[in-house]
Short mmCIF file of C-alpha atoms and ligand atoms in Angstrom, two decimals:
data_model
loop_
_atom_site.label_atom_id
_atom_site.label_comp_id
_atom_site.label_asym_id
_atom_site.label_seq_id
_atom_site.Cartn_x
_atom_site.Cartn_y
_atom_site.Cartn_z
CA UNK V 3 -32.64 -32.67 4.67
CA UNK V 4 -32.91 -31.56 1.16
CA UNK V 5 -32.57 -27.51 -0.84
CA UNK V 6 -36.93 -27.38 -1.34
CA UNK V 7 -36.53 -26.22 -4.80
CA UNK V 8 -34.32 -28.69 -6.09
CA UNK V 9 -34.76 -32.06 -4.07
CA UNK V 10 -30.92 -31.79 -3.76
CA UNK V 11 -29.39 -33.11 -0.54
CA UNK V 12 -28.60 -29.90 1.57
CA UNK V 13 -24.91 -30.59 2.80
CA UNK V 14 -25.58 -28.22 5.77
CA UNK V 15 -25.62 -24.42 6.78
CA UNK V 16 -22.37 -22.60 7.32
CA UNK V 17 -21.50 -18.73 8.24
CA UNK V 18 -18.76 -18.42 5.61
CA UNK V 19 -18.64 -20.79 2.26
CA UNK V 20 -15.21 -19.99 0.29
CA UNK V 21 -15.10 -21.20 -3.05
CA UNK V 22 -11.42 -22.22 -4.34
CA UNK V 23 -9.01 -24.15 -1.83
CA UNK V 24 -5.28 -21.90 -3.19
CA UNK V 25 -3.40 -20.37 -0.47
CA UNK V 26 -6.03 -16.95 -0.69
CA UNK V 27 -9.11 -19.26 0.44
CA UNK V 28 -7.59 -21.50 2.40
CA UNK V 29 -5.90 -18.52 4.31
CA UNK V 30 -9.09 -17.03 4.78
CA UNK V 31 -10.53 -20.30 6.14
CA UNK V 32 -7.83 -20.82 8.40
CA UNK V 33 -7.80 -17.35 9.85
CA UNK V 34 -11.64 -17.78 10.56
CA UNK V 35 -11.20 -21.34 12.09
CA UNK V 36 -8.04 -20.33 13.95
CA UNK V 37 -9.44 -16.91 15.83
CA UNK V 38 -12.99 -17.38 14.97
CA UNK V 39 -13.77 -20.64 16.38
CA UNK V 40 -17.49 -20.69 16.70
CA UNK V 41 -17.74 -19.81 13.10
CA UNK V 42 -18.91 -22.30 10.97
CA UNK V 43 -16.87 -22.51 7.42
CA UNK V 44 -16.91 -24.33 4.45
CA UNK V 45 -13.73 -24.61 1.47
CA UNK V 46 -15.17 -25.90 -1.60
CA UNK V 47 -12.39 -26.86 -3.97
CA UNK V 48 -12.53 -28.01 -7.35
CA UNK V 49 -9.38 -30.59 -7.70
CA UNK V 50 -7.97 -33.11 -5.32
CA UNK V 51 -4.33 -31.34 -4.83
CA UNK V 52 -3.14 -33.95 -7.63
CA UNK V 53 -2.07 -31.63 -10.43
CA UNK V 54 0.95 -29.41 -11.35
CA UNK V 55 0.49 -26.01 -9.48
CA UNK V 56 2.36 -23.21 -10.47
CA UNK V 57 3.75 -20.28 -8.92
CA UNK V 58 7.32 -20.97 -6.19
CA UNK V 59 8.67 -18.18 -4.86
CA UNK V 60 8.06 -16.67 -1.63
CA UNK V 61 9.92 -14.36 0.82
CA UNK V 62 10.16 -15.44 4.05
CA UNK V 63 8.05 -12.14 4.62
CA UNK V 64 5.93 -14.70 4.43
CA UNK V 65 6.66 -16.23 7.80
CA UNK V 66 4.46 -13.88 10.51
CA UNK V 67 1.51 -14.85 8.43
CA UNK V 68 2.19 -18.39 8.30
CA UNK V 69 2.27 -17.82 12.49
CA UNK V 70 -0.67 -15.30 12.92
CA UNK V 71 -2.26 -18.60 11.30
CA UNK V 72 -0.41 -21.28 13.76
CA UNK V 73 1.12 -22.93 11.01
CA UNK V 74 4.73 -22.13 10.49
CA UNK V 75 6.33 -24.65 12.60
CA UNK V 76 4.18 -27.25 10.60
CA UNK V 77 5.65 -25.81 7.10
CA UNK V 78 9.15 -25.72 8.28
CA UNK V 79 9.05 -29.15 9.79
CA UNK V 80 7.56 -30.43 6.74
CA UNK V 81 10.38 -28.84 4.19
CA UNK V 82 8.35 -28.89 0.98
CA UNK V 83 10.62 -26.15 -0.30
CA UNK V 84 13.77 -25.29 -0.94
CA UNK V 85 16.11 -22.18 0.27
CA UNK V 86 16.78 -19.26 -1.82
CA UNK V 87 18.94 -16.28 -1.64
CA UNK V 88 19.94 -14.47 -4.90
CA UNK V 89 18.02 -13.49 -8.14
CA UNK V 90 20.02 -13.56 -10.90
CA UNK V 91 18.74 -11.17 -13.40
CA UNK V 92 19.26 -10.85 -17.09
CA UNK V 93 17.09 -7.95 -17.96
CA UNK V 94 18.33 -5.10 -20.27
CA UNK V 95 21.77 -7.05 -20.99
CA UNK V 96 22.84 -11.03 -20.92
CA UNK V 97 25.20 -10.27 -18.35
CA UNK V 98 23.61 -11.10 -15.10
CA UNK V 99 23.14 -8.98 -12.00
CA UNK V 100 23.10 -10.98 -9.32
CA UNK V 101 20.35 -9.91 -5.70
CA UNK V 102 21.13 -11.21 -2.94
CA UNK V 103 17.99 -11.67 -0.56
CA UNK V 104 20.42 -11.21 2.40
CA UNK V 105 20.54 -7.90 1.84
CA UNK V 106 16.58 -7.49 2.59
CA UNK V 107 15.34 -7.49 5.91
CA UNK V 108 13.31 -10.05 5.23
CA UNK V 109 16.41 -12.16 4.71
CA UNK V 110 16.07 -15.73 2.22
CA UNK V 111 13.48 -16.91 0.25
CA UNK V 112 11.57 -20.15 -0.28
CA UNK V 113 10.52 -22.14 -3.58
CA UNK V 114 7.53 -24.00 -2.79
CA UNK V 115 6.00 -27.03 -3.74
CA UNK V 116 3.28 -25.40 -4.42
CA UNK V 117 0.87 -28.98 -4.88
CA UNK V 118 2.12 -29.81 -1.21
CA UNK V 119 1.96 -26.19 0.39
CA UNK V 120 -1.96 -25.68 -1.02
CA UNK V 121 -3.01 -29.19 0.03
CA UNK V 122 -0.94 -28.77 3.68
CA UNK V 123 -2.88 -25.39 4.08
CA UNK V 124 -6.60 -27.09 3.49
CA UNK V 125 -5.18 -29.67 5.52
CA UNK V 126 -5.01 -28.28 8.00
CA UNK V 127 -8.00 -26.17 7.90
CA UNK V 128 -9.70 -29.48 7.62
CA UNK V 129 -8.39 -30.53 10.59
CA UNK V 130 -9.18 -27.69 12.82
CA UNK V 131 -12.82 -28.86 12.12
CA UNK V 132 -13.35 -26.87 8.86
CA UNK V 133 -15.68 -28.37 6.47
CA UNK V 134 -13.81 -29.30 2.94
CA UNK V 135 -15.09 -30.36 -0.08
CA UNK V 136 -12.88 -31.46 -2.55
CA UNK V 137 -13.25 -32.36 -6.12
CA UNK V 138 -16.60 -29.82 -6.02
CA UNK V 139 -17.86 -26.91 -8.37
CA UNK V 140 -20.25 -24.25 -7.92
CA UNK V 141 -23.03 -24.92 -10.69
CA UNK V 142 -25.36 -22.69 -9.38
CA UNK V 143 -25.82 -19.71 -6.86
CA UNK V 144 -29.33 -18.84 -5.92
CA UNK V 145 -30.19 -16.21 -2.88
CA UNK V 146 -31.38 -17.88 0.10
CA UNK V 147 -35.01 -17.31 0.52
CA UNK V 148 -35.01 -17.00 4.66
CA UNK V 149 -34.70 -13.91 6.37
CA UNK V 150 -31.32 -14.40 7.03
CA UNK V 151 -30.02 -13.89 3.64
CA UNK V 152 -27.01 -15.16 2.24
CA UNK V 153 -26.41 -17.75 -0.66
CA UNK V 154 -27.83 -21.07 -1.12
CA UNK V 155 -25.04 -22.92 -3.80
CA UNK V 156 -25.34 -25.88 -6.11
CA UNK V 157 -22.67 -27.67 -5.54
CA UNK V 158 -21.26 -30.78 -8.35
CA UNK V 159 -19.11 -33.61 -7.23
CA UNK V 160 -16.55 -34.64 -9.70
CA UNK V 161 -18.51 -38.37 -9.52
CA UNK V 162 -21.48 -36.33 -10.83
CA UNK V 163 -23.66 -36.26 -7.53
CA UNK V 164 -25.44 -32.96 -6.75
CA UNK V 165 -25.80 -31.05 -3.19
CA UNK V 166 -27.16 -27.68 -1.73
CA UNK V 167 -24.97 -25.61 0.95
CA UNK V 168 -26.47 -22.49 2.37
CA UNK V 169 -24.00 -19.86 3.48
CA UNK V 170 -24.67 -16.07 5.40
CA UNK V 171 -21.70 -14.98 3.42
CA UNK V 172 -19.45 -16.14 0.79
CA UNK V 173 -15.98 -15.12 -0.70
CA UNK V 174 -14.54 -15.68 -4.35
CA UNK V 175 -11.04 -17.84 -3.76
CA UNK V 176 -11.08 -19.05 -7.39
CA UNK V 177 -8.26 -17.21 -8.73
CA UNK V 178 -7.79 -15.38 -11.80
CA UNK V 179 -10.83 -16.54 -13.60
CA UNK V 180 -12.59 -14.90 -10.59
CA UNK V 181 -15.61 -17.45 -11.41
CA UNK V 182 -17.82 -16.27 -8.39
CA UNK V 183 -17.39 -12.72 -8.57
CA UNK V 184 -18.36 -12.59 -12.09
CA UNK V 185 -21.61 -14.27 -11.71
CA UNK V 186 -22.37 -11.82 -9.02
CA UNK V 187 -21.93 -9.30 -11.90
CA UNK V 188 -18.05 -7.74 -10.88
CA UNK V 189 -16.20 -7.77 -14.01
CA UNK V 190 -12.25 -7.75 -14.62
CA UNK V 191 -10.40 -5.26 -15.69
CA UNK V 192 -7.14 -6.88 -17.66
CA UNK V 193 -3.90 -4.61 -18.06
CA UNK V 194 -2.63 -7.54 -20.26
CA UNK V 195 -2.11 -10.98 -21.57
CA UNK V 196 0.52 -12.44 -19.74
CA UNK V 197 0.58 -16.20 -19.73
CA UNK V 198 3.17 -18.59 -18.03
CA UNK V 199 3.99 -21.67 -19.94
CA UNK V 200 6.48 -24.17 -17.88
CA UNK V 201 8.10 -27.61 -17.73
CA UNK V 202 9.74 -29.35 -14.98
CA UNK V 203 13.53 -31.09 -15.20
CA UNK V 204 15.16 -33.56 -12.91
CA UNK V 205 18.52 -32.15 -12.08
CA UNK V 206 21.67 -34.32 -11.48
CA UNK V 207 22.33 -33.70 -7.24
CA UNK V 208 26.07 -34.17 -7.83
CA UNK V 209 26.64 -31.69 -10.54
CA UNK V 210 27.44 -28.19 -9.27
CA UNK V 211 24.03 -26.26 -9.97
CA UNK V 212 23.11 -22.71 -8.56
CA UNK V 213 19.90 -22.68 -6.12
CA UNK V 214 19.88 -19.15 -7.76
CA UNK V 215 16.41 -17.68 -9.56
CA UNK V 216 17.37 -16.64 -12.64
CA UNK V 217 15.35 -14.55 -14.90
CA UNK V 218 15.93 -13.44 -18.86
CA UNK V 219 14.65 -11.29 -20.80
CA UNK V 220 14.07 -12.62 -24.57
CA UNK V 221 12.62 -11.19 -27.39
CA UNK V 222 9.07 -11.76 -27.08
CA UNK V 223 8.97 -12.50 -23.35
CA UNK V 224 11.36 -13.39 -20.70
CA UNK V 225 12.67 -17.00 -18.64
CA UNK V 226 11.70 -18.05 -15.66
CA UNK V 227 13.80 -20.49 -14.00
CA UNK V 228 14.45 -22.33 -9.80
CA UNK V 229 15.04 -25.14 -7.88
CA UNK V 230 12.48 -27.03 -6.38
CA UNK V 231 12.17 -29.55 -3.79
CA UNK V 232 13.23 -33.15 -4.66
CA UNK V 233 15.70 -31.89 -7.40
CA UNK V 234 13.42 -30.53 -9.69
CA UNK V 235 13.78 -27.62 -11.95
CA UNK V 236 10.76 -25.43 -13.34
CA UNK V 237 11.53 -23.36 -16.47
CA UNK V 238 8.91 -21.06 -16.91
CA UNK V 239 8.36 -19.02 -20.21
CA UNK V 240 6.43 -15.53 -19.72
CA UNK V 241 4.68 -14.40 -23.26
CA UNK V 242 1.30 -12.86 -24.54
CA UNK V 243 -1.16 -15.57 -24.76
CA UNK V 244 -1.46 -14.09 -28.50
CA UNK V 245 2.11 -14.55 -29.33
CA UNK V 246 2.19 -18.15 -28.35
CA UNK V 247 -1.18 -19.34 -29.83
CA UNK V 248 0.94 -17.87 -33.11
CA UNK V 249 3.92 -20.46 -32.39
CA UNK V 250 3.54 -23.24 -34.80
CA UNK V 251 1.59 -27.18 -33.79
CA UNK V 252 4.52 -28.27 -31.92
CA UNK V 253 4.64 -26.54 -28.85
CA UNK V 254 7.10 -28.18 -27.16
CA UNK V 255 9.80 -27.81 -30.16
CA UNK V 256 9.00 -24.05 -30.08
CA UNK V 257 9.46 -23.64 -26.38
CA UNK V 258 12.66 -24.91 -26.36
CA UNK V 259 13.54 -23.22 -29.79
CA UNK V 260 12.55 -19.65 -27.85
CA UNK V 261 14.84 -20.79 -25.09
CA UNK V 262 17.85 -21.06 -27.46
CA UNK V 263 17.33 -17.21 -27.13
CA UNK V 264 17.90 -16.42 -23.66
CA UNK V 265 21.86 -18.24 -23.45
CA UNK V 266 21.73 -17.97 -19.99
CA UNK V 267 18.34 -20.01 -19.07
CA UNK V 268 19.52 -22.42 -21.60
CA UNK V 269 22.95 -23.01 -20.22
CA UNK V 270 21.38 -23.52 -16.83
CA UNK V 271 19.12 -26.33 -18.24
CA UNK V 272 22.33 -27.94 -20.30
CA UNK V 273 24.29 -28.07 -16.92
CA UNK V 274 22.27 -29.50 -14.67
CA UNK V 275 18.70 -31.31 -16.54
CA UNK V 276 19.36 -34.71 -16.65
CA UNK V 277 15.38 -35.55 -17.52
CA UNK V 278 12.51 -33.85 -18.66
CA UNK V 279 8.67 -33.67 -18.60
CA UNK V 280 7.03 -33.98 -22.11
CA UNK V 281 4.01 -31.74 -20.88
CA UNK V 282 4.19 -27.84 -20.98
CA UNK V 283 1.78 -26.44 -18.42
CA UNK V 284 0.38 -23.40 -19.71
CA UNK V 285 -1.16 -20.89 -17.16
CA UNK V 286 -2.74 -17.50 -17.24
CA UNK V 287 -0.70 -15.03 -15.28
CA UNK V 288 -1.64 -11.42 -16.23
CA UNK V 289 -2.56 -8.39 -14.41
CA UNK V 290 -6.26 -7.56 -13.49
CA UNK V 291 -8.43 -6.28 -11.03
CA UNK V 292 -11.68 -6.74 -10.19
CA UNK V 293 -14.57 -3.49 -11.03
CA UNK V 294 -16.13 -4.72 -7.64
CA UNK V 295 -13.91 -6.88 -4.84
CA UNK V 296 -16.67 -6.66 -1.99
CA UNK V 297 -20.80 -6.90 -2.39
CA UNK V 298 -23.77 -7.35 -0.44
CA UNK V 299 -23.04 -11.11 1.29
CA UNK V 300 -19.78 -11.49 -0.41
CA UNK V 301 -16.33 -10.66 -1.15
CA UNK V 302 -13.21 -11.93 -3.34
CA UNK V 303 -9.42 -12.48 -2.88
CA UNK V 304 -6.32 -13.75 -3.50
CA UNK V 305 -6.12 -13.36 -7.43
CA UNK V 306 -9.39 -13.31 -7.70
CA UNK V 307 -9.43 -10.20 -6.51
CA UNK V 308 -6.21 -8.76 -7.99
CA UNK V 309 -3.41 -10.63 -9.53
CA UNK V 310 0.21 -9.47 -10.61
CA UNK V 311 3.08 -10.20 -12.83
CA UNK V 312 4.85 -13.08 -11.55
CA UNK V 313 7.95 -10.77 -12.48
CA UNK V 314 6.55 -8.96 -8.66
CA UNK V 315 6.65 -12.46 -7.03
CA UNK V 316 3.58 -10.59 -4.76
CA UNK V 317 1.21 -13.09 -5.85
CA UNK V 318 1.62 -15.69 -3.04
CA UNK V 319 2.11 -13.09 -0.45
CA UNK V 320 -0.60 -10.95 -1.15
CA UNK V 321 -3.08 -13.73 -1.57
CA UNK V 322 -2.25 -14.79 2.08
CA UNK V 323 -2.30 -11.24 3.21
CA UNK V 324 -5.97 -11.00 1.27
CA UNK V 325 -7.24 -13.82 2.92
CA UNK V 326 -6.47 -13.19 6.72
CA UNK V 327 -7.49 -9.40 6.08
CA UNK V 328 -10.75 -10.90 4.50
CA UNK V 329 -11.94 -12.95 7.20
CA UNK V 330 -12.04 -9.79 9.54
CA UNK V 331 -13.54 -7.64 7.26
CA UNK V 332 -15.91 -10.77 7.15
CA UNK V 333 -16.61 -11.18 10.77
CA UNK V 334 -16.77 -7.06 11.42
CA UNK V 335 -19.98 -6.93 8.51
CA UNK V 336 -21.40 -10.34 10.16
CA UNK V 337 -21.40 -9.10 13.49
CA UNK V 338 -22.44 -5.30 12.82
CA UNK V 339 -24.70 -6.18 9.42
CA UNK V 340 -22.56 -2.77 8.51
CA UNK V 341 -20.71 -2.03 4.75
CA UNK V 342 -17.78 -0.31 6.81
CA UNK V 343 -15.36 -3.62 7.34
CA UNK V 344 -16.05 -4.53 3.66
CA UNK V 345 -15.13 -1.06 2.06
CA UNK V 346 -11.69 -1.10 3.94
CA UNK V 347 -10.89 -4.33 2.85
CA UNK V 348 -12.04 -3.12 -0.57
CA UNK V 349 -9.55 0.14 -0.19
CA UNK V 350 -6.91 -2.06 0.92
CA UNK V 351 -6.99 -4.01 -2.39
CA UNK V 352 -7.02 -0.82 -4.76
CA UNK V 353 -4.39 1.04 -2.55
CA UNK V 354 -2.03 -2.47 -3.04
CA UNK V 355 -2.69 -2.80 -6.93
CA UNK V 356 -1.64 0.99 -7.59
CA UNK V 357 1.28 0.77 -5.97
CA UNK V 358 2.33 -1.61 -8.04
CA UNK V 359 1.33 -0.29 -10.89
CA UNK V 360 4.30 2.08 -11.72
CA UNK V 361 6.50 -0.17 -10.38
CA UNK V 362 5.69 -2.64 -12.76
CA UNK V 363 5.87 -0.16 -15.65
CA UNK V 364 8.97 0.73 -14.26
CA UNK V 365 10.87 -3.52 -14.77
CA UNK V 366 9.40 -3.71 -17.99
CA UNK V 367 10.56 -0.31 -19.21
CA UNK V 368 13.93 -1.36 -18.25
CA UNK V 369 14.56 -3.43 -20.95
CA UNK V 370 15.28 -1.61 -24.18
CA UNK V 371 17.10 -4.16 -25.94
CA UNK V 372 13.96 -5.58 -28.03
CA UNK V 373 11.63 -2.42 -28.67
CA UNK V 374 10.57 -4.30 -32.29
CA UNK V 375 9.09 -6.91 -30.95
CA UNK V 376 4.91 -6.65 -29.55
CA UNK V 377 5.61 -7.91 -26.63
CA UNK V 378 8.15 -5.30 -25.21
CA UNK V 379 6.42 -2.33 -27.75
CA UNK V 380 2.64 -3.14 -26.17
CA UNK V 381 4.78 -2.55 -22.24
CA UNK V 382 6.98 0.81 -23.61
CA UNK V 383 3.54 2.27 -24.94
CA UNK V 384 2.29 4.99 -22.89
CA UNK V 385 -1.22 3.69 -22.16
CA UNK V 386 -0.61 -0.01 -21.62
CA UNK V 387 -0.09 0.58 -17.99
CA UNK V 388 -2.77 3.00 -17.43
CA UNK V 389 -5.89 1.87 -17.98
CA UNK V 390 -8.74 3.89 -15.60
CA UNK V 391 -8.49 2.00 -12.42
CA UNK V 392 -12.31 0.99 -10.39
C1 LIG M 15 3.63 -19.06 -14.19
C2 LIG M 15 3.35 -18.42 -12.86
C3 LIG M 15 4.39 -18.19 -11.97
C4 LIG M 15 4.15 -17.58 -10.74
N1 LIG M 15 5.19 -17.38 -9.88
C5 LIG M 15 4.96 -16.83 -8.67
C6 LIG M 15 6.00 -16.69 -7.75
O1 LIG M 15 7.14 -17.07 -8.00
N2 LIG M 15 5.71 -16.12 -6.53
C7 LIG M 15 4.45 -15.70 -6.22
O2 LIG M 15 4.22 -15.19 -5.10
N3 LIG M 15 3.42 -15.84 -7.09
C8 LIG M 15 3.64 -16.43 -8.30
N4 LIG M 15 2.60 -16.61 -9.15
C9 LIG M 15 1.27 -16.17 -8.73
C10 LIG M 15 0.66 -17.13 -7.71
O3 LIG M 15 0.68 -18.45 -8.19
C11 LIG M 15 -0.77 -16.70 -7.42
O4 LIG M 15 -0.77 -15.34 -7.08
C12 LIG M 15 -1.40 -17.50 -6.29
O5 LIG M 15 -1.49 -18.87 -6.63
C13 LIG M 15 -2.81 -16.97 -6.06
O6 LIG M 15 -3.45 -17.73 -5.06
P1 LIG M 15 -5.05 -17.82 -5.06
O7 LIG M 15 -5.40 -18.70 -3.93
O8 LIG M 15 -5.61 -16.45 -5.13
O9 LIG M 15 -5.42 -18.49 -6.45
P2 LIG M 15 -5.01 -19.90 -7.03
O10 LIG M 15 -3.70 -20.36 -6.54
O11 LIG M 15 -5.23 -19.80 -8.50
O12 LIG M 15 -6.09 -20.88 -6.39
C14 LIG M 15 -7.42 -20.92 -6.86
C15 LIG M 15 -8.04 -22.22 -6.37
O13 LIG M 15 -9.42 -22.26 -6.70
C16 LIG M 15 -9.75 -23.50 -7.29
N5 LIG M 15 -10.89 -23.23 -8.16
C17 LIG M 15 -10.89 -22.52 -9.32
N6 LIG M 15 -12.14 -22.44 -9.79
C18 LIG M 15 -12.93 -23.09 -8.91
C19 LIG M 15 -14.33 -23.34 -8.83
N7 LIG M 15 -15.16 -22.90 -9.78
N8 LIG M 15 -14.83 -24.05 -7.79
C20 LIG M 15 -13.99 -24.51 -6.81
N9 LIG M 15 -12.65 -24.29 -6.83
C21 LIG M 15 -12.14 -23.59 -7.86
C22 LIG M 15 -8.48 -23.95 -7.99
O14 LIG M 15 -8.44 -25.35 -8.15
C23 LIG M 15 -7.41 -23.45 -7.01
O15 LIG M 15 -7.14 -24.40 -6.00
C24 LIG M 15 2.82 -17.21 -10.39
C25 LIG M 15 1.76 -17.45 -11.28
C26 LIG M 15 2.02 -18.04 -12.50
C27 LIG M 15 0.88 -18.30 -13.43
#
């Protein structure tokens, strides 16, 4: 069978086609596949689970979503991740205040690794009968022409062949870039230009090393650094994407130059790094909102939807949280053809993203220490947190 138009191959006809295979989609697909099992879903995903992901640390919070979805005992059998339970934080002086998660109800923590825990979730979507395409883009996304409605997509193979998928409904999963949402006409409205830029050590097992997070503030950003699975190490530096592109050619000799700054990070990484990665990986991480999160036939989530300072550590969570609350806002408008499942969803999202707003003003106004430099001035200025909200 082949998309009339365009002589492409159609690939077939599903209820629900998500677009972007991180722990938002896949959560949504799983939800629908796990209590909605007549529903027929598609997760089209652009990479094949091979590269660096970013992004660790979860609270275990996390754990009566990972069952609502019947996956728990498969992530803690499969121990991609390693147990946390303190923050050390260096924020307003170098001495550093040490949190222990113990003290929160929801008890320890988890750093992920977060290549294994997004390909385990599509995993296992895909094996619950889901239909996954990996290694595909969206090139194109054309209104079906049946009575039905919906969204008949384009879809690109990495090996260059082209197919058609028809979907009733379909949900943005594509993270920050929120590539399907904006080509439905939402636009993004950024509160700033955080960026993440991080390289991974191998730590020595027999020296004594902390499993503690530890984050510093510097003077034009602040240090990221935790354990991962398999000894690793990820050291995370948290600037303006402006204030980095300004760092001289070599990147990699100003990174760790900048870390000479924060004495704690770089004592950590002295201590216990016996090897290192050449690469930086460099990865937007600021805080935006969508203008419009639902639409006729389709919705966003995850950070496509919303995304927050990794400083929150709500990004993971919330993106799970999106997903499942997605897929019943999705079947409620499927089944009743009515807005009303789609605006609460939609409320949800806003009511989330301004709570966190002052919050967030509220860490960042905490430090005092470096009020000359843009990147703490831009986060003390009255405005910078308060831009009109959709
Ligand atoms: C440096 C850094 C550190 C962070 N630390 C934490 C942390 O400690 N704790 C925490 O909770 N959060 C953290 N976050 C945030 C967290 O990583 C995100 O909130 C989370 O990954 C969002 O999940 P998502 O599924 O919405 O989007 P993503 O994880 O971005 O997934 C999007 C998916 O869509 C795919 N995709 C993109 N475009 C297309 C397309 N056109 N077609 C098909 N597929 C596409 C991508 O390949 C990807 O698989 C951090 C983020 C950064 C940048």
């Amino acid at each position: 069978m082949t998309d009339n138009k365009n002589c492409l191959p159609l690939l077939g006809e599903v209820d629900v086609a998500i677009v972007g295979g991180g722990p938002a989609g896949s959560a949504c697909a799983l939800a629908l596949r796990t209590h909605r099992l007549a529903y027929r879903v598609a997760l089209v995903e652009s990479s094949f689970y091979h590269a660096t992901r970013l992004g660790e640390n979860v609270s275990s919070a996390l754990l009566p979503l990972l069952d609502y979805l019947e996956i728990k005992e498969h992530f803690l059998a499969q121990a991609a991740y390693v147990e946390s339970f303190a923050v050390q934080a260096c924020w307003g002086s170098h001495i550093p205040l040490l949190q222990h998660s113990l003290r929160h109800w929801s008890g320890e923590g988890y750093l992920l690794d977060r290549r294994c825990f997004d390909a385990m979730l599509a995993e296992t979507f895909h094996l619950r009968g889901g239909k996954l395409y990996l290694s595909c883009r969206v090139e194109t996304i054309l209104p079906a022409e049946d009575e039905e409605g919906g969204y008949l997509l384009h879809l690109r193979h990495q090996s260059g062949k082209r197919f058609a998928l028809k979907a009733r409904f379909l949900v943005d999963a594509t993270g920050r870039k929120a590539n399907i949402a904006r080509r439905l006409g939402a636009t993004s409205l950024h509160y700033d230009a955080l960026i993440g830029v991080s390289r991974f050590f191998e730590i020595n097992p027999a020296a004594p090393w902390s499993k503690d997070i530890v984050i510093e503030s510097a003077p034009e950003g602040w240090w990221y650094s935790a354990p991962l699975p398999e000894n690793r190490l990820v050291v995370t530096w948290m600037t303006d994407a402006g204030l980095w592109r300004e760092q001289g050619q070599d990147k990699l000799n100003c990174w760790e130059s900048l870390l000479k700054q924060a004495p704690n990070s770089d004592a950590r990484l002295r201590q216990t790094a016996v090897a290192a990665d050449t690469t930086l990986t460099v990865r937007p991480a600021h805080t935006h909102i969508l203008d419009q999160t639902v639409g006729k036939n389709w919705l966003s989530v995850g950070d496509a939807a919303a995304s927050f300072d990794p400083l929150s550590s709500l990004g993971i969570g919330f993106s799970m949280h999106s997903g499942c609350h997605a897929a019943r806002a999705i079947v409620g408008y499927l089944e009743s053809g009515e807005m009303n499942s789609l605006h609460h969803y939609r409320d949800s999202v806003k009511r989330q993203f301004t709570e966190y707003l002052p919050t967030w003003q509220h860490y960042y106004r905490y430090e005092t220490r470096y009020l000359h430099s843009p990147f703490w001035r831009a986060r003390h200025e009255q405005n910078s947190f308060s831009q009109a909200l959709p």
